[in-house]
Coordinates of N, CA and C in Angstrom, one line a residue:
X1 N 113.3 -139.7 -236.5 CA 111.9 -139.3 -236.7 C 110.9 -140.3 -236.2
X2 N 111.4 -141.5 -235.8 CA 110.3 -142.8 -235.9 C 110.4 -142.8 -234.5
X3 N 111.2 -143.0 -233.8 CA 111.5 -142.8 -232.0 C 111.0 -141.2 -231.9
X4 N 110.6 -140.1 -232.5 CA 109.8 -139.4 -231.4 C 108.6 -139.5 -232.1
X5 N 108.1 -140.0 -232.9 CA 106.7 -140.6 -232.8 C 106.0 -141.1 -232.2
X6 N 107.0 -142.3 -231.6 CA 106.4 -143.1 -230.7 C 106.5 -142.7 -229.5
X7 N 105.5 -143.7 -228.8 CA 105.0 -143.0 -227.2 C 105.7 -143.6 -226.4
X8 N 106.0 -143.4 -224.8 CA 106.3 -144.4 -224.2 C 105.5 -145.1 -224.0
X9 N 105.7 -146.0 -223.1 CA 105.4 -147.6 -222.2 C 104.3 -146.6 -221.2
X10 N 103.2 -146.8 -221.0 CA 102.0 -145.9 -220.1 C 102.2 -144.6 -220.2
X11 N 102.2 -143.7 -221.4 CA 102.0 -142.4 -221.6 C 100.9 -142.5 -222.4
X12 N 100.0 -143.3 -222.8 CA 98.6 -143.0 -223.7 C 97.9 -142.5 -222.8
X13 N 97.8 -143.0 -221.6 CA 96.8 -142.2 -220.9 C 96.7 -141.4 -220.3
X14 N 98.0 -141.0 -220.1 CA 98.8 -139.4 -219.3 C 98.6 -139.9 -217.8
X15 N 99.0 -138.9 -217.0 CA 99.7 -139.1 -215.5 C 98.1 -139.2 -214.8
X16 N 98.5 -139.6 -213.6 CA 97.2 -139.8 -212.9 C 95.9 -140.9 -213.4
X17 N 96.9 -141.8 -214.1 CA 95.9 -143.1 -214.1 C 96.4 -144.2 -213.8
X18 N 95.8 -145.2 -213.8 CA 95.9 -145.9 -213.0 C 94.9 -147.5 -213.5
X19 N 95.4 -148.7 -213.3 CA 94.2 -150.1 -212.9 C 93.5 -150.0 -212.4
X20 N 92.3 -149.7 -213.3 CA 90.7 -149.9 -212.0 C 90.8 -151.3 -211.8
X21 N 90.6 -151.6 -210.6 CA 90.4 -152.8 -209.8 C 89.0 -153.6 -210.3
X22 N 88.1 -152.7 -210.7 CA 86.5 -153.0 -211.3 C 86.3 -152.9 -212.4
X23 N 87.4 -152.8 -213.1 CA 86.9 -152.6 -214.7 C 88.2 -153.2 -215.4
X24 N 88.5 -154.6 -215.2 CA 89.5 -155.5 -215.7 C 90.9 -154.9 -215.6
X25 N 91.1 -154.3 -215.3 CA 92.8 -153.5 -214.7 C 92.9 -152.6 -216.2
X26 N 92.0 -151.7 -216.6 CA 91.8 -150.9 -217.6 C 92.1 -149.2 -216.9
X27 N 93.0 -148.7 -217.4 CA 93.7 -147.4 -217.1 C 92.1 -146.6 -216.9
X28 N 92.6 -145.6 -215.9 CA 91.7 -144.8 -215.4 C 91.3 -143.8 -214.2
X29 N 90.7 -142.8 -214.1 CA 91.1 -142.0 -213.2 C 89.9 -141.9 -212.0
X30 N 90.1 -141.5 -211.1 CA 89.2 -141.8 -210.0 C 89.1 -139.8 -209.5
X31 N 87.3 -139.6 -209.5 CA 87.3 -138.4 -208.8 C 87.2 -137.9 -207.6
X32 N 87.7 -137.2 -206.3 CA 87.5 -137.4 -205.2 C 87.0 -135.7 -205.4
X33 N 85.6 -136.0 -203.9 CA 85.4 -134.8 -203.9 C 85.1 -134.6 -202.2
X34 N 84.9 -133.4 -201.9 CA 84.3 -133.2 -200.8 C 82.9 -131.9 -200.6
X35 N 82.1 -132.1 -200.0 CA 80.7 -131.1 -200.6 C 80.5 -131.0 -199.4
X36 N 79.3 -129.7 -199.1 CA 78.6 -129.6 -198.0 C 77.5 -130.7 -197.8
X37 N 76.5 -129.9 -196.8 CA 75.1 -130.7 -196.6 C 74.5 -130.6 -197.6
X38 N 74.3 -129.5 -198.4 CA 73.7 -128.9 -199.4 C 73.8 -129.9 -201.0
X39 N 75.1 -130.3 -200.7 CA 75.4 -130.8 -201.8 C 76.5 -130.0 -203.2
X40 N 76.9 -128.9 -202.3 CA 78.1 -128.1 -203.4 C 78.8 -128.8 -203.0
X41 N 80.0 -128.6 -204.4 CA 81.3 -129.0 -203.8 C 82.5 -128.1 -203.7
X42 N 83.0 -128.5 -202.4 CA 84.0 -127.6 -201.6 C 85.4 -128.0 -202.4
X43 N 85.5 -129.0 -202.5 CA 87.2 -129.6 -202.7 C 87.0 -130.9 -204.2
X44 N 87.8 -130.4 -204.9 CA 88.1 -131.5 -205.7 C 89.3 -132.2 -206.2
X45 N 89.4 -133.2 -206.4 CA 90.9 -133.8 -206.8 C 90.2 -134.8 -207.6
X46 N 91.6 -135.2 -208.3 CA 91.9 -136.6 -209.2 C 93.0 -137.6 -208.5
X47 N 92.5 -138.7 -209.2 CA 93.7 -139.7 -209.2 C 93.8 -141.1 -209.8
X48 N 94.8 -141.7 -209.9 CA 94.4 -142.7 -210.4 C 93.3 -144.1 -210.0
X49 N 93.0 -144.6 -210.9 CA 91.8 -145.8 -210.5 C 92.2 -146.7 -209.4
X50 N 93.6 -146.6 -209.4 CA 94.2 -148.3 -208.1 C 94.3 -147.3 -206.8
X51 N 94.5 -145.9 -206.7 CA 94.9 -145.3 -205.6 C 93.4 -145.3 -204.6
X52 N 94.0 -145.7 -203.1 CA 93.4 -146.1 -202.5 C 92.4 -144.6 -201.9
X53 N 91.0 -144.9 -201.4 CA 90.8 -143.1 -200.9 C 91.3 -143.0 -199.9
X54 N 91.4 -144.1 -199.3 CA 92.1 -142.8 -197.8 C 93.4 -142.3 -197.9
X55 N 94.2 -142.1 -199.0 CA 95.1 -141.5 -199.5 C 95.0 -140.2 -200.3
X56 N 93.4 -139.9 -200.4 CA 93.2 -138.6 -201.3 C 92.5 -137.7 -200.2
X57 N 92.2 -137.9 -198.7 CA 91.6 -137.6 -197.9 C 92.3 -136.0 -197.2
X58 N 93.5 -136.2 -197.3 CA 93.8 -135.0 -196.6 C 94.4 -133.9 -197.9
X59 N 94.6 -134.0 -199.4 CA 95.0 -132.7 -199.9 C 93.3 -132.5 -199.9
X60 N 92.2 -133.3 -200.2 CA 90.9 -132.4 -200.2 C 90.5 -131.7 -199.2
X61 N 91.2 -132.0 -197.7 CA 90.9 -130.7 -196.5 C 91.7 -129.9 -196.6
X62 N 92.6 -130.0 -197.1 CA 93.7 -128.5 -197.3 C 93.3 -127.9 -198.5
X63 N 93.1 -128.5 -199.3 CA 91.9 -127.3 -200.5 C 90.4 -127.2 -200.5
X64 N 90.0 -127.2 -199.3 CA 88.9 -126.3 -198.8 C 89.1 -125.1 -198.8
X65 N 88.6 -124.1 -199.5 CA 88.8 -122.8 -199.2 C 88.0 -122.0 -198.2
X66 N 88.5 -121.2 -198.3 CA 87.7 -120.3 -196.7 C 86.3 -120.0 -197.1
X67 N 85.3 -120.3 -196.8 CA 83.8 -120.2 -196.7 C 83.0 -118.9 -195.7
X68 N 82.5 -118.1 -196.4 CA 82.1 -116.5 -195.7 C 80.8 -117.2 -194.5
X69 N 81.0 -117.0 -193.6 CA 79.8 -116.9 -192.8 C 78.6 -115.6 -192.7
X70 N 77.6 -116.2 -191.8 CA 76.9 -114.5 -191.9 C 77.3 -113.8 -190.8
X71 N 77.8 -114.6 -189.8 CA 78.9 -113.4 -188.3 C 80.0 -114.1 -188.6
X72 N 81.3 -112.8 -187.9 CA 82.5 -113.9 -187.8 C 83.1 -113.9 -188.6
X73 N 84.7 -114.1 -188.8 CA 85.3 -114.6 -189.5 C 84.8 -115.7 -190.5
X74 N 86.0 -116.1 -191.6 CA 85.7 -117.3 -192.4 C 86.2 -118.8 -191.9
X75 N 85.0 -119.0 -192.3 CA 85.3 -120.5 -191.8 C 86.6 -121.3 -192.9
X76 N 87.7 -121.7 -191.8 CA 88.7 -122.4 -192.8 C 88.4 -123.5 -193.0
X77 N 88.1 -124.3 -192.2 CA 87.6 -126.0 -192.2 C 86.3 -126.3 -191.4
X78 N 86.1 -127.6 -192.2 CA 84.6 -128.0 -192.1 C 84.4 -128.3 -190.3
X79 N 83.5 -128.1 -190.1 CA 83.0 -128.4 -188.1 C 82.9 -129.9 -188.0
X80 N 82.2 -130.6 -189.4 CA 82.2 -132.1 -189.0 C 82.7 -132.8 -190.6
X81 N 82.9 -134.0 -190.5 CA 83.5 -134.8 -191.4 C 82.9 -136.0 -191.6
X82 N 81.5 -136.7 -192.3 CA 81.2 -137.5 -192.7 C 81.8 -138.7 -194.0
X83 N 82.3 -139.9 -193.5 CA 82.6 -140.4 -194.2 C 82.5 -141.8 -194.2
X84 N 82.9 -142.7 -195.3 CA 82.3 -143.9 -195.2 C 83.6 -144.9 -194.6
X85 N 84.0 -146.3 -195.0 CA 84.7 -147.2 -194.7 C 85.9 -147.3 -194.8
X86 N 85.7 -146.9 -196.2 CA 87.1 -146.4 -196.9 C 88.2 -145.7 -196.1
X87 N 87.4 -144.6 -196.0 CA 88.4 -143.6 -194.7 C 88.9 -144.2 -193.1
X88 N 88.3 -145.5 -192.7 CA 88.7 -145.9 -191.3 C 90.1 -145.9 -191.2
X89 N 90.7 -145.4 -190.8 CA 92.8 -145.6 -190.2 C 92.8 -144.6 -189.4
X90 N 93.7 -145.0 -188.3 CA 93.3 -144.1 -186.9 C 94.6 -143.3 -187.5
X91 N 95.3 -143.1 -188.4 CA 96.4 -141.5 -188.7 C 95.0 -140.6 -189.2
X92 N 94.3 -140.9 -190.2 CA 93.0 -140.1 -190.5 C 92.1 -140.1 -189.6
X93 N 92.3 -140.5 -189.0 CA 91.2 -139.8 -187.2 C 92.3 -139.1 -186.7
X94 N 93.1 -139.4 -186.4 CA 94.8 -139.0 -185.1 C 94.6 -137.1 -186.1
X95 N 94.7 -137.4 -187.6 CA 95.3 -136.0 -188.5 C 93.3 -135.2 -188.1
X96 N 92.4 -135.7 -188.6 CA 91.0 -134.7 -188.4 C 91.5 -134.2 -186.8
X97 N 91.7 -135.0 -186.2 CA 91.1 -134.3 -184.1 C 92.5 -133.1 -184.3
X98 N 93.6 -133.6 -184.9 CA 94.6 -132.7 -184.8 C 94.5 -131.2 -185.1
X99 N 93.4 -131.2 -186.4 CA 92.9 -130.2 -186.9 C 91.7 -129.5 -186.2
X100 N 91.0 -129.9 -185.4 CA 90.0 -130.4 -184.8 C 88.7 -129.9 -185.6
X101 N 88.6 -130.6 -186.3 CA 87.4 -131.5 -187.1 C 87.0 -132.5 -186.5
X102 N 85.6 -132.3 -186.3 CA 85.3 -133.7 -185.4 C 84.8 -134.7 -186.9
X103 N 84.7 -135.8 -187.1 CA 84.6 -136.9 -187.9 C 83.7 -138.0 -187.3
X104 N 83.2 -138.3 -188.3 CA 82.0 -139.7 -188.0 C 82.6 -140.4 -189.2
X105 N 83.1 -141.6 -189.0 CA 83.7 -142.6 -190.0 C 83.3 -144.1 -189.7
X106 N 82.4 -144.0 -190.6 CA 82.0 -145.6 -189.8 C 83.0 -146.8 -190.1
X107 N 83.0 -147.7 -189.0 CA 83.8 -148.6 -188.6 C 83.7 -150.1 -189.6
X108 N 85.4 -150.5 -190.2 CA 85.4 -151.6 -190.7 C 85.1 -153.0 -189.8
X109 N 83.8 -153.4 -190.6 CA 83.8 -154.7 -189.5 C 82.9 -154.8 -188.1
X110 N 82.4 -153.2 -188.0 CA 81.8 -153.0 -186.8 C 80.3 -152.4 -186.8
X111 N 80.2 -151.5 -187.4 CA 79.1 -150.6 -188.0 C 78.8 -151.0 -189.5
X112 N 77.4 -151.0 -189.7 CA 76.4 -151.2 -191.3 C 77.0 -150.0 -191.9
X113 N 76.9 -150.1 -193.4 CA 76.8 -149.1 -193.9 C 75.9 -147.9 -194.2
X114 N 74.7 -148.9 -194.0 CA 73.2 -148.1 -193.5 C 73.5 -147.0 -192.7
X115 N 74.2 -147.1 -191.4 CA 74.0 -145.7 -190.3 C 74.5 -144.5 -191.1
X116 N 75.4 -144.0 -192.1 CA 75.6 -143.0 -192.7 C 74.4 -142.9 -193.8
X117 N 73.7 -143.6 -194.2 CA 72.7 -143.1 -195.4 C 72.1 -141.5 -195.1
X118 N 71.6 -141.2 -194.4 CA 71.4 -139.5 -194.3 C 72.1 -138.3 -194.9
X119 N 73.4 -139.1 -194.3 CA 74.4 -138.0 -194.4 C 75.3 -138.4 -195.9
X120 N 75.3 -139.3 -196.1 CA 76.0 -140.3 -197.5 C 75.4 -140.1 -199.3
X121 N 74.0 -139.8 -198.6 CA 73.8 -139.6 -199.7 C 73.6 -138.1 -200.6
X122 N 73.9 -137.7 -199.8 CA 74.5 -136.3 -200.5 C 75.3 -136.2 -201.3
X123 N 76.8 -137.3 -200.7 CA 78.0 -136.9 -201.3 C 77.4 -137.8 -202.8
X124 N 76.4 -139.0 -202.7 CA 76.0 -140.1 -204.0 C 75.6 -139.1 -204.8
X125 N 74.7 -138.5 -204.1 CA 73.6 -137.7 -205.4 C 74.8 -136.6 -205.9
X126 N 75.4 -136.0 -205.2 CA 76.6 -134.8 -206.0 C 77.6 -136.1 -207.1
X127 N 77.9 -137.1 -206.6 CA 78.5 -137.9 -207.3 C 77.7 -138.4 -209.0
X128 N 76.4 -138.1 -208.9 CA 75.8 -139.2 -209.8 C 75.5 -137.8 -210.8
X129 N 75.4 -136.2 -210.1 CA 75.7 -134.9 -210.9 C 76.9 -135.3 -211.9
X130 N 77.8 -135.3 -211.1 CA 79.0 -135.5 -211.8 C 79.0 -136.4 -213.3
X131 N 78.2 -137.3 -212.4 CA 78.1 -138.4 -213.3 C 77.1 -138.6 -214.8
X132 N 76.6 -137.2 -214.4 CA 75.8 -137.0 -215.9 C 76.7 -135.9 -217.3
X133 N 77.6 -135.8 -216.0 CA 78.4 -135.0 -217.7 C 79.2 -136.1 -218.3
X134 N 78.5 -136.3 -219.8 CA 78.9 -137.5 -220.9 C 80.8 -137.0 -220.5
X135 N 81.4 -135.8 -220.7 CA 83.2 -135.8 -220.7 C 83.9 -136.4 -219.8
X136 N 83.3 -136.8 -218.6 CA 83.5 -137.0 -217.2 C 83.5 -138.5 -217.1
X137 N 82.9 -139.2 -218.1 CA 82.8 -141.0 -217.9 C 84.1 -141.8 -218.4
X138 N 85.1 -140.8 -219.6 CA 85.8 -141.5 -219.7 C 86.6 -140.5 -220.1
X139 N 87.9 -140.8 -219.8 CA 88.7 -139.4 -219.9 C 90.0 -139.7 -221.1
X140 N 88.9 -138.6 -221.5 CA 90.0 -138.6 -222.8 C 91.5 -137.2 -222.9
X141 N 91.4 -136.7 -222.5 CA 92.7 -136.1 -222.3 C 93.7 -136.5 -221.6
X142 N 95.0 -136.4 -222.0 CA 96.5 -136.7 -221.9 C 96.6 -136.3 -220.4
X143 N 96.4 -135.1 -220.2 CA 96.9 -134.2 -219.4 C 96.1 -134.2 -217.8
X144 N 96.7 -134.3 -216.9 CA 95.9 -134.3 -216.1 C 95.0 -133.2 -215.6
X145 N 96.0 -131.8 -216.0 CA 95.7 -130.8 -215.6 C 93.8 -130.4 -216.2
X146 N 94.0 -130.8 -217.4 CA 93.3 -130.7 -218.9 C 91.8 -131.5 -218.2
X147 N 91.8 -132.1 -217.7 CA 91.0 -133.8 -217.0 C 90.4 -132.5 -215.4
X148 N 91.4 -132.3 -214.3 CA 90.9 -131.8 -213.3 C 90.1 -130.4 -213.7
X149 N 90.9 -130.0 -214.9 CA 90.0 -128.6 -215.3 C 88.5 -128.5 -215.8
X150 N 88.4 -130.0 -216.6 CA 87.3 -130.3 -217.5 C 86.1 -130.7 -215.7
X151 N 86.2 -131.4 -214.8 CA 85.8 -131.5 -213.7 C 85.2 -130.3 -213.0
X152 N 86.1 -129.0 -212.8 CA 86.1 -128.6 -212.1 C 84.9 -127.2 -213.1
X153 N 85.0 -127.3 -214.4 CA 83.6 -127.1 -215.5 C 82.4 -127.4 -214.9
X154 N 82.6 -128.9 -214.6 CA 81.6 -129.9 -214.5 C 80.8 -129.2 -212.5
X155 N 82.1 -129.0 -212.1 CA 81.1 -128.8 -210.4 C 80.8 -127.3 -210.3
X156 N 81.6 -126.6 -211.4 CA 80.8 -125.0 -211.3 C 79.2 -125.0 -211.8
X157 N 78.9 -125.6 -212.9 CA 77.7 -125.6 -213.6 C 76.7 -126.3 -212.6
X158 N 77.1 -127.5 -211.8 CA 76.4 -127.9 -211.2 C 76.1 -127.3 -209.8
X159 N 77.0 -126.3 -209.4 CA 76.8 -125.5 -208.0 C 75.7 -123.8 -208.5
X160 N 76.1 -123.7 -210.0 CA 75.3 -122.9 -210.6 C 73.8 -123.0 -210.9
X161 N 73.7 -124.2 -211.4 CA 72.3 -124.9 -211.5 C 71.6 -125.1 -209.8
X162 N 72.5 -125.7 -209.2 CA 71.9 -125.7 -207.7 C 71.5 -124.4 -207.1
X163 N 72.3 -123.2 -206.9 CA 72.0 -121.8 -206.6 C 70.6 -120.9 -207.4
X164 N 70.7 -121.4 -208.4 CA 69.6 -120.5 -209.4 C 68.3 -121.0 -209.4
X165 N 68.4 -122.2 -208.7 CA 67.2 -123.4 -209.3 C 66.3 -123.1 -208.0
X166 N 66.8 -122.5 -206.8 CA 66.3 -122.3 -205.3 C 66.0 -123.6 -204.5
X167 N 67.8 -124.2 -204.7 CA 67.7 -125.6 -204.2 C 67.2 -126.7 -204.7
X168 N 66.7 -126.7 -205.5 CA 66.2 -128.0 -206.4 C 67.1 -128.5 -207.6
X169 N 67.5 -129.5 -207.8 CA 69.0 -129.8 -208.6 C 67.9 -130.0 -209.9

């Protein structure tokens, strides 16, 4: 009875967490997203706080869903790909051209991080949306499923507020 009480060794905070690197090596989950110009978001995922981004880069282009145009077929994937530092590794340029998605990824070491501010701060400001739902700062469910679902709450309301509001968040 006493041994299934108890938890294992890193099951308190259920699958998909991880050592934030910035918050004393304290379990935790990291949101990745992907949005238009507009600022909806197209793709979302979890993962843990230590997992690096350019490892969460390619399931968010494969869960882009198909996007209606006003001629034409539906658009499967995005025409361009803005991204910051994080993303530099020439397999994530080699895998976008393969797809052919063209990508702007500014360079470690070579390029400011200023030259993306235009385009960058779209994905900040959908980021800091996110970041106003109080359930979203610290995640208290086990489950991960439970965590991406409570998120994915969070970017409907916020693509609904954007639609209704006539572009004004």
């Amino acid at each position: 009875m006493r041994d299934r009480l108890r938890q294992s060794a890193g099951g308190k905070r259920g699958p998909l967490t991880g050592p934030n690197p910035t918050d004393r090596g304290k379990l935790g989950s990291k949101i990745h997203l992907i949005c238009d110009r507009n600022g909806l978001l197209l793709s979302l995922g979890i993962s843990g706080a230590n997992m690096h981004d350019s490892q969460g880069l390619e399931p968010l282009v494969r869960g882009i869903p198909p996007v209606r145009s006003r001629r034409g077929p539906r658009r499967r994937k995005p025409a361009k790909l803005h991204a910051d530092k994080g993303y530099d590794y020439d397999h994530l340029r080699r895998w976008l051209r393969e797809r052919g998605i063209r990508h702007r990824i500014a360079r470690r070491g070579v390029e400011s991080s200023q030259r993306l501010g235009r385009h960058r701060w779209v994905v900040e400001r959908t980021v800091s949306w996110l970041a106003g739902c109080r359930r979203l700062h610290r995640r208290y469910e086990r489950k991960a499923e439970h965590f991406l679902a409570f998120v994915g709450i969070a970017a409907t309301l916020i693509g609904y507020r954007r639609l209704t509001s006539g572009g004004k968040a």
